[in-house]
XYZ file of C-alpha atoms in Angstrom:
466
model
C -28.124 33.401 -25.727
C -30.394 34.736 -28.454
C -33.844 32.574 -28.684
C -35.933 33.142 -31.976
C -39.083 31.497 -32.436
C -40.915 30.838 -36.032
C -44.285 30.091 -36.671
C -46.688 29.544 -39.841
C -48.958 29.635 -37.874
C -48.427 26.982 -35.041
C -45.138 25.689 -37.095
C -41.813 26.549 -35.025
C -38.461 26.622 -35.250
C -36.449 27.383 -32.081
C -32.947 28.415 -32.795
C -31.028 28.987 -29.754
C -27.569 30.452 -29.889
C -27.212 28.832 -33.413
C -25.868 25.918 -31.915
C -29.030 23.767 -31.498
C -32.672 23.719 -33.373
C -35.576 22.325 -32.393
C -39.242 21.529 -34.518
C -42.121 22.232 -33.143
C -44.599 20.257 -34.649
C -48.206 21.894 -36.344
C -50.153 21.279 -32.991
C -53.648 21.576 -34.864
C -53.070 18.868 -37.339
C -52.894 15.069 -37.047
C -49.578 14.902 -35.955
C -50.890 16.211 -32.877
C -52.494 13.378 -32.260
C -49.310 11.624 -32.483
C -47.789 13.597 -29.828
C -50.414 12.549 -27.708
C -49.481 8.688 -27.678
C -46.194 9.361 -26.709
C -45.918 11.191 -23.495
C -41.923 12.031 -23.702
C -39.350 14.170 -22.567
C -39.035 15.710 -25.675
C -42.567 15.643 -26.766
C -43.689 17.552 -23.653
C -40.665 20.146 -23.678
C -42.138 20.953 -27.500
C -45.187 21.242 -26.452
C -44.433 23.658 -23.552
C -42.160 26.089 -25.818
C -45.371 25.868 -28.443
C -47.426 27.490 -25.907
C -44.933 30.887 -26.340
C -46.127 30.990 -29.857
C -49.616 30.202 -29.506
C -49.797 32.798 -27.073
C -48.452 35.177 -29.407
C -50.751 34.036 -32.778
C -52.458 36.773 -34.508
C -51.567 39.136 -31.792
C -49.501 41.109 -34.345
C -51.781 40.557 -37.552
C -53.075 43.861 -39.239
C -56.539 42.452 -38.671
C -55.196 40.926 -35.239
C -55.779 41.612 -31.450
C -53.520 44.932 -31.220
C -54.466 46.524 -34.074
C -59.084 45.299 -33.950
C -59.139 46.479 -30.622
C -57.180 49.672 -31.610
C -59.669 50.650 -33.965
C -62.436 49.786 -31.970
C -61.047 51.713 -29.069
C -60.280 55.020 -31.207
C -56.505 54.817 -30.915
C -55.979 53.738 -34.511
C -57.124 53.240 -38.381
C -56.282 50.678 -41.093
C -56.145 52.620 -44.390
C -55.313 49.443 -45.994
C -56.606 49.928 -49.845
C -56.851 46.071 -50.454
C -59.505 45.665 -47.809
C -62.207 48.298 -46.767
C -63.005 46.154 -43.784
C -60.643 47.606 -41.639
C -63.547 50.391 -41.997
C -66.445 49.168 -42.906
C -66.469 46.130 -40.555
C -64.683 47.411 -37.574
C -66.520 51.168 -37.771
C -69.679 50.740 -39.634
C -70.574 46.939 -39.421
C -71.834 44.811 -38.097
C -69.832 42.876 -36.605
C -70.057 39.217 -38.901
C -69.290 36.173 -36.836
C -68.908 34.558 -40.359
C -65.950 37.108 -40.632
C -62.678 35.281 -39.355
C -61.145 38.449 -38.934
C -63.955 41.194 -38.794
C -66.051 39.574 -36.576
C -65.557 36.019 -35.179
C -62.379 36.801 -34.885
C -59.497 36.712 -31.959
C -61.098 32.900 -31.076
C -60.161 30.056 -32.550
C -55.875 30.915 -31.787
C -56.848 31.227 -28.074
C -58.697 28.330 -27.408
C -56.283 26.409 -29.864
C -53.332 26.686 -27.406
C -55.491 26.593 -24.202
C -56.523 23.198 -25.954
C -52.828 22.426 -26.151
C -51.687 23.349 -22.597
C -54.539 21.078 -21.470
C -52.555 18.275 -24.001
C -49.243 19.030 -22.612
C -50.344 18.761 -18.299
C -52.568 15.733 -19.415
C -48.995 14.097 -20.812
C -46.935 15.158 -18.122
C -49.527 13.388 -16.178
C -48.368 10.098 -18.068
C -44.691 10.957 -18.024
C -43.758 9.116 -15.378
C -39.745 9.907 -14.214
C -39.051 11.597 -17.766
C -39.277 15.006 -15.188
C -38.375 15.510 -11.916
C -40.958 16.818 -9.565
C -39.153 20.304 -9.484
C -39.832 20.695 -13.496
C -43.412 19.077 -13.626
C -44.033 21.613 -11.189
C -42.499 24.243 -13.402
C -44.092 23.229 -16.517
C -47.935 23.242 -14.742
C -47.037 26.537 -13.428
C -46.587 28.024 -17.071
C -49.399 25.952 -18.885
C -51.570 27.280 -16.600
C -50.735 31.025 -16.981
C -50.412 30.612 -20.777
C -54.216 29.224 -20.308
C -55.460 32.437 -18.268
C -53.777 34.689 -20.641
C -55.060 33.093 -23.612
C -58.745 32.959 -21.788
C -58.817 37.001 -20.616
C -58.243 37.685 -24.088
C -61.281 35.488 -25.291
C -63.645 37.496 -22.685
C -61.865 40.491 -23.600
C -63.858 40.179 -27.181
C -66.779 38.739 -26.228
C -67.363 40.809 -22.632
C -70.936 40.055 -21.809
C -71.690 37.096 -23.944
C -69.355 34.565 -21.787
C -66.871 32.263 -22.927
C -66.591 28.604 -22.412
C -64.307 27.243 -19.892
C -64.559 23.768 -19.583
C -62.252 22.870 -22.599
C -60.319 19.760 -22.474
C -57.614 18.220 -25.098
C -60.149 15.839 -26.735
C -61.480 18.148 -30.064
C -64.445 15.669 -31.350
C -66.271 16.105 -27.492
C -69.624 18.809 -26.967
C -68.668 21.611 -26.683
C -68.211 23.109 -23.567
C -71.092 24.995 -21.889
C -71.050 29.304 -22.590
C -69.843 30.322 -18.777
C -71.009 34.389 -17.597
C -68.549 36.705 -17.755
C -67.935 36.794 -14.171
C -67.424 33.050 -14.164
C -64.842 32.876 -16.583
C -62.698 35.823 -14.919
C -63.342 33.678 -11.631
C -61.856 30.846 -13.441
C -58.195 33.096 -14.989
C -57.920 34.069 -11.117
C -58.311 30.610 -10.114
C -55.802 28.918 -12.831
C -52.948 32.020 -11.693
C -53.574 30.704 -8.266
C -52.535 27.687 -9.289
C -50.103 28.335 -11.478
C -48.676 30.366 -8.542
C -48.440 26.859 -5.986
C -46.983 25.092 -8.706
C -44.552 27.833 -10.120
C -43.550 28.098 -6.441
C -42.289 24.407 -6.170
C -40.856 24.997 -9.758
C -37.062 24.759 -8.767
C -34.431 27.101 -10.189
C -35.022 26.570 -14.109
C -37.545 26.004 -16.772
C -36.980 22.183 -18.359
C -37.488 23.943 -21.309
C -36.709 27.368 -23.752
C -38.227 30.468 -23.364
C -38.248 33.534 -25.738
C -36.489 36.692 -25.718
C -39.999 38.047 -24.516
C -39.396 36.216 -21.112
C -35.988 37.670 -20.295
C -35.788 38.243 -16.542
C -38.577 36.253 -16.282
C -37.588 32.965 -17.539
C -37.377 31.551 -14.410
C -39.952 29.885 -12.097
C -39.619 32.243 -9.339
C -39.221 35.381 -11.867
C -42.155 34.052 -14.368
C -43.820 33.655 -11.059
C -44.266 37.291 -10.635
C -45.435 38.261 -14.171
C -48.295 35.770 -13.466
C -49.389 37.803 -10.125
C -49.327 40.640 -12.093
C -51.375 39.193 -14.764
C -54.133 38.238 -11.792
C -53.792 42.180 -10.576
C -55.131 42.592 -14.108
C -57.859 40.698 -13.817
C -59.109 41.292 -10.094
C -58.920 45.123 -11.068
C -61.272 43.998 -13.691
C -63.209 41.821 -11.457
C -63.209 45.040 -9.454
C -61.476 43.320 -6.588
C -59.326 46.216 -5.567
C -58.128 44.431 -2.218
C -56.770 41.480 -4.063
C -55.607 43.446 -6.735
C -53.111 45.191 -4.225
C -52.233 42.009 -2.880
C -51.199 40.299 -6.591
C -49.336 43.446 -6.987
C -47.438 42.920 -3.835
C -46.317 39.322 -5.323
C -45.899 40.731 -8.709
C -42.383 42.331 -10.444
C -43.943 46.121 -10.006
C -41.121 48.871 -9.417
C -42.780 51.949 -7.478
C -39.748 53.806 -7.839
C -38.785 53.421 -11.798
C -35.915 56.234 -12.733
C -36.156 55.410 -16.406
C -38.460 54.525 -19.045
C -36.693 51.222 -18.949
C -37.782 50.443 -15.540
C -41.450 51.393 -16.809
C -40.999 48.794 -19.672
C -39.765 45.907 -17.317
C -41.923 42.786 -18.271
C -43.062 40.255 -20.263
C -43.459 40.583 -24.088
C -44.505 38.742 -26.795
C -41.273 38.423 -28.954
C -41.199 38.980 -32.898
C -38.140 38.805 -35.466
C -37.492 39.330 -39.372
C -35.014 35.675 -39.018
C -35.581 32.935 -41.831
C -39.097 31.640 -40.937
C -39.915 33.519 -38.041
C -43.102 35.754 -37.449
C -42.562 39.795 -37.590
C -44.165 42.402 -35.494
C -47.164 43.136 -38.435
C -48.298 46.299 -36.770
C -45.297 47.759 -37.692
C -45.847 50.272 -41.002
C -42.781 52.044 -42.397
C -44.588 53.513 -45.083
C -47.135 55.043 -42.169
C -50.317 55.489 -44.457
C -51.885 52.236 -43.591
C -51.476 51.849 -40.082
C -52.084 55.567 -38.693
C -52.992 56.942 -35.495
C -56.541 58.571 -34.534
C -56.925 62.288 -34.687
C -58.291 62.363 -31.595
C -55.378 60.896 -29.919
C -53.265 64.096 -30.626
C -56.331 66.449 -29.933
C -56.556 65.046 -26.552
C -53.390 64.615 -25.837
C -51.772 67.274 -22.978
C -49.368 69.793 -23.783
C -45.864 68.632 -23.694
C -46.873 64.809 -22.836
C -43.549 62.680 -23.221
C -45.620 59.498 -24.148
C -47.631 61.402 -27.051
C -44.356 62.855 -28.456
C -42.313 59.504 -27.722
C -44.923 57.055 -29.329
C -47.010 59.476 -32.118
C -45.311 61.322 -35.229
C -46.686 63.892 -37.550
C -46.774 63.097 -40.994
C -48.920 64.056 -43.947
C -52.186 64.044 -44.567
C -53.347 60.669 -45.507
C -56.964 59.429 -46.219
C -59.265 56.809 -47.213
C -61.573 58.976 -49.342
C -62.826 55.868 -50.967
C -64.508 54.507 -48.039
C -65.428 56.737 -45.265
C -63.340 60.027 -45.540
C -61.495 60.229 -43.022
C -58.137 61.593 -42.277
C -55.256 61.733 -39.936
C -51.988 63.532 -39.618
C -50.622 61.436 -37.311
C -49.251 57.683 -37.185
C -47.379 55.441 -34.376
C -43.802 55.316 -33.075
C -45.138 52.594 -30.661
C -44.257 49.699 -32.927
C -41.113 51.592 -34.694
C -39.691 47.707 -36.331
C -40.322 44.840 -37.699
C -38.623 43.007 -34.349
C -40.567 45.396 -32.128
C -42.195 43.377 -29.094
C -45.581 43.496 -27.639
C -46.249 43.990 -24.037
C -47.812 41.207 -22.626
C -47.555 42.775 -19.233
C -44.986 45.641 -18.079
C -44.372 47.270 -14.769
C -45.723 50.989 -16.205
C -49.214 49.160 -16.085
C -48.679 47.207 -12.599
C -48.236 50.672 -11.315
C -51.330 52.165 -13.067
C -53.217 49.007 -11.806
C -52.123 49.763 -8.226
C -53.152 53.546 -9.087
C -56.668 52.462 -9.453
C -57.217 50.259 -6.825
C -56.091 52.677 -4.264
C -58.648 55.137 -5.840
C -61.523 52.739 -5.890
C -61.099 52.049 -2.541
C -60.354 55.950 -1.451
C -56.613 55.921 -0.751
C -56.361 59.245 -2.888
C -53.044 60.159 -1.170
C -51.302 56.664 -2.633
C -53.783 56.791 -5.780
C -51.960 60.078 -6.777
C -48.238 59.206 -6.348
C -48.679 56.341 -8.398
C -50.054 58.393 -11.082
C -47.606 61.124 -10.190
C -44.543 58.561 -10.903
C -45.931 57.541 -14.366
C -46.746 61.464 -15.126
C -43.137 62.754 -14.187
C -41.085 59.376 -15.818
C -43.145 58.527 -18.597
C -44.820 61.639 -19.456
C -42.266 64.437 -18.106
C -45.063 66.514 -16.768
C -45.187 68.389 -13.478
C -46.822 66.328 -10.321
C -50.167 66.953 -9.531
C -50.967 68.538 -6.121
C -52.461 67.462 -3.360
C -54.156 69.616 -1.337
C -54.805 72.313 -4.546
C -55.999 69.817 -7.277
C -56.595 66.267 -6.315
C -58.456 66.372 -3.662
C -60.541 68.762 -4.999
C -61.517 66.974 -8.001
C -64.902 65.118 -8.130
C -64.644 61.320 -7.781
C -65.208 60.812 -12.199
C -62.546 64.216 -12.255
C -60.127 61.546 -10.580
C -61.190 58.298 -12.763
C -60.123 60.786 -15.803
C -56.970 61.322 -14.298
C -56.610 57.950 -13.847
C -58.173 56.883 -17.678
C -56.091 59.780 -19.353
C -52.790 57.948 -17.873
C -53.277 54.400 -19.256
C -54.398 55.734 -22.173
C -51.110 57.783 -22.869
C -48.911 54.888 -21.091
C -50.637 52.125 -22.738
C -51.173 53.572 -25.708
C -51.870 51.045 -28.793
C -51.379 48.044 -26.229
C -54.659 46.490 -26.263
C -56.558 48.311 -23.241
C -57.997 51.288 -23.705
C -61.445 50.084 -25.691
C -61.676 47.624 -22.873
C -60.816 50.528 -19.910
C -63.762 53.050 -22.006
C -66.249 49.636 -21.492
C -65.588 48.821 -17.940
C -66.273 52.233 -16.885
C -69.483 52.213 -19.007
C -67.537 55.326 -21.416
C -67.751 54.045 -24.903
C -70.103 56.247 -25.826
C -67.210 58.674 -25.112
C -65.084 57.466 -28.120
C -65.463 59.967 -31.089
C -67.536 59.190 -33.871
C -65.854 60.682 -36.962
C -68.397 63.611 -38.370
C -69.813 62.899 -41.771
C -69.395 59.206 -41.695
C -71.632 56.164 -40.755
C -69.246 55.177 -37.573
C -70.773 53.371 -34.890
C -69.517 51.928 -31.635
C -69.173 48.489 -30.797
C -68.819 46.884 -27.129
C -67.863 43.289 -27.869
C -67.142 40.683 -30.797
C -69.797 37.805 -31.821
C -69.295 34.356 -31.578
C -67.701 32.603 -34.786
C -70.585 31.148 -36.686
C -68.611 27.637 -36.618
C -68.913 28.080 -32.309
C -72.755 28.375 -33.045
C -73.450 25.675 -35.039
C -71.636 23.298 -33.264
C -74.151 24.065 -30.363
C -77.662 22.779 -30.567
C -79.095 24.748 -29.078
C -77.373 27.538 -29.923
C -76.202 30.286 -26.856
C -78.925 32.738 -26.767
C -76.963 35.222 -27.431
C -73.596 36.243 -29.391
C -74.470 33.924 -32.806
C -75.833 36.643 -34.704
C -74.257 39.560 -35.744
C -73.039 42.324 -33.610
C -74.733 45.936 -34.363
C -73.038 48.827 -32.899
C -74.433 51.815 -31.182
């Protein structure tokens, strides 16, 4: 059965097999509020499938979470002619939390549906018999993960400055205290681990539709494994490289993929060009707006599979009119308007295992991990033991290491973050002749700030780079 969701921007359709459609109401208007009175069968089941598209709002915008973090991590520019802020705000700056997209952006759509998951448990709560235990158990599992998911990619903007995490479903309450860094990674780990107990109890089915993006893992038991992968994630960011391995022992990760399709096993965010529905934005056939860094071909290794799978030559395009730069190259990553967006995928669970066994000095398993995603996914020769690795100086291996999730997650959302949490941004190029400057971390929204009195000490002004 084909599942398409639309969405304008919270709005949804559900078509399922074209035998059956179901509204999803707009969850951040008043009829939310009727929702809330009525704590139904149906009511909850359309709140749980909205989840899937808030999860997925503005992930796929030109000015949205894939393509901002792109820029700021050197994989990609926006030539778009109609706004120079693709250039000027994400390059030059700063960073202007009054700026919905070039700034404060990549906030209000996450805590939006982590405000709606905390709706939809606080119903079920009040549902009485409408579920059986089996599928209230299922549906807490997946709020819960939708919640972390949506929370790692607040901190992922904001890093250092914090992120609350005390949200509830009531909107007109104070809002919730800034929490560290290290607290609110504490707190995705600790809503997985729940979302593990309950997803374990979950029974055989979901009580309610999942997206193409889920398939193999629309299950309780199979969705249950994308969430332990999603904690490996985050405890490798946490630097927790013992409890990484362990969430990667729950998770879906295949150490011995044969194909590229066993690399792309996972969880995606789903997009379609269907009446009404949302389309993969990133995607540019004309490939002069959307176009990839030179420095991603520059650095690229001779005969790399994932640089000549996922990167085409084309001709010289520019933006002469705001900074002068140029590129030759653009993506194959997103090659349609349907194309899907990892949300997590077994060639990173295998990267993530990679590292941890290098942080904590298990070279020998460190390397075949990296030696599976070289030979598959890049088609280059294994690297040697005893005659190269172990030779190599401990930041000779982290390159290693960086150079492989930057070619296998290439234009996925990670490798700004990766250059921060090994203290490398000033390692991204800055373009010669223009006014490009680095930037580790988004600003509050100004609308965050003034709702505070007083405001968070830091992260309500705006963000100059370096």
């Amino acid at each position: 059965m084909k599942r398409i969701f639309s969405i304008a921007p919270l709005v949804a359709v559900l078509a399922v097999g074209g035998c059956d459609t179901l509204t999803v109401p707009d969850f951040n208007n008043p009829g939310l509020e009727d929702l809330q009175q009525d704590p139904s069968r149906v009511n909850i089941q359309l709140l749980a499938q909205g989840l899937q598209i808030g999860a997925r709002a503005t992930i796929s915008a030109r000015a949205g979470y894939i393509s901002a973090l792109g820029i700021l991590g050197r994989e990609s520019y926006n030539f778009d002619p109609s706004d120079p802020r693709f250039l000027t705000g994400l390059l030059i700056g700063p960073l202007d939390g009054s700026s919905n997209a070039f700034g404060g952006a990549h906030w209000v759509p996450r805590y939006a549906n982590i405000r709606n998951a905390n709706i939809a448990l606080d119903l079920l709560d009040q549902s009485g018999d409408a579920f059986s235990t089996e599928e209230q158990e299922a549906i807490r599992g997946f709020a819960k993960t939708i919640q972390a998911h949506d929370l790692l990619l607040a901190i992922n903007t904001r890093d250092d400055f914090g992120a609350p995490i005390d949200v509830g479903g009531d909107a007109t309450a104070e809002p919730a205290p800034i929490a560290t860094k290290a607290e609110v990674l504490a707190r995705i780990v600790t809503l997985l681990d729940e979302a593990a107990v309950h997803l374990g109890g979950g029974g055989a089915a979901f009580p309610f539709q999942l997206s193409s993006g889920f398939a193999g893992f629309d299950t309780p038991a199979t969705f249950r494994t994308f969430a332990r992968g999603l904690k490996a994630r985050v405890q490798v960011y946490q630097q927790d490289w013992s409890g990484a391995l362990t969430s990667l022992g729950e998770s879906f990760l295949n150490a011995t993929p044969a194909t590229l399709a066993d690399l792309d096993e996972g969880v995606y965010h789903a997009f379609s060009s269907a009446p009404g529905d949302v389309v993969n934005g990133i995607f540019d056939p004309s490939r002069l707006v959307i176009v990839a860094h030179p420095s991603v071909a520059t650095d690229a290794v001779a005969g790399d599979d994932r640089f000549d799978r996922k990167v085409a030559s084309i001709p010289s395009v520019d933006d002469q009119a705001q900074a002068g730069v140029s590129t030759t190259w653009a993506y194959d990553v997103y090659d349609k308007l349907s194309a899907p967006i990892p949300m997590v995928r077994n060639e990173e669970l295998i990267l993530l295992r990679a590292e941890a066994n290098l942080q904590m000095g298990n070279l020998q398993l460190a390397l075949d991990d990296i030696n599976v995603v070289r030979q598959v996914s890049g088609n280059l020769a294994p690297i040697d033991f005893a005659t190269d690795w172990s030779t190599r100086t401990a930041d000779g291996r982290v390159d290693e290491l960086l150079y492989n999730r930057r070619y296998s997650l290439m234009f996925e959302g990670h490798r700004w973050i990766d250059m921060r949490r090994y203290d490398r941004l000033t390692d991204l190029p800055i373009d010669a002749g223009t006014s490009f400057v680095r930037f580790s971390r988004f600003p509050f929204p100004v609308r965050e700030c003034d709702a505070r009195v007083p405001a968070p000490s830091q992260g309500c002004s705006q963000e100059v780079g370096f």
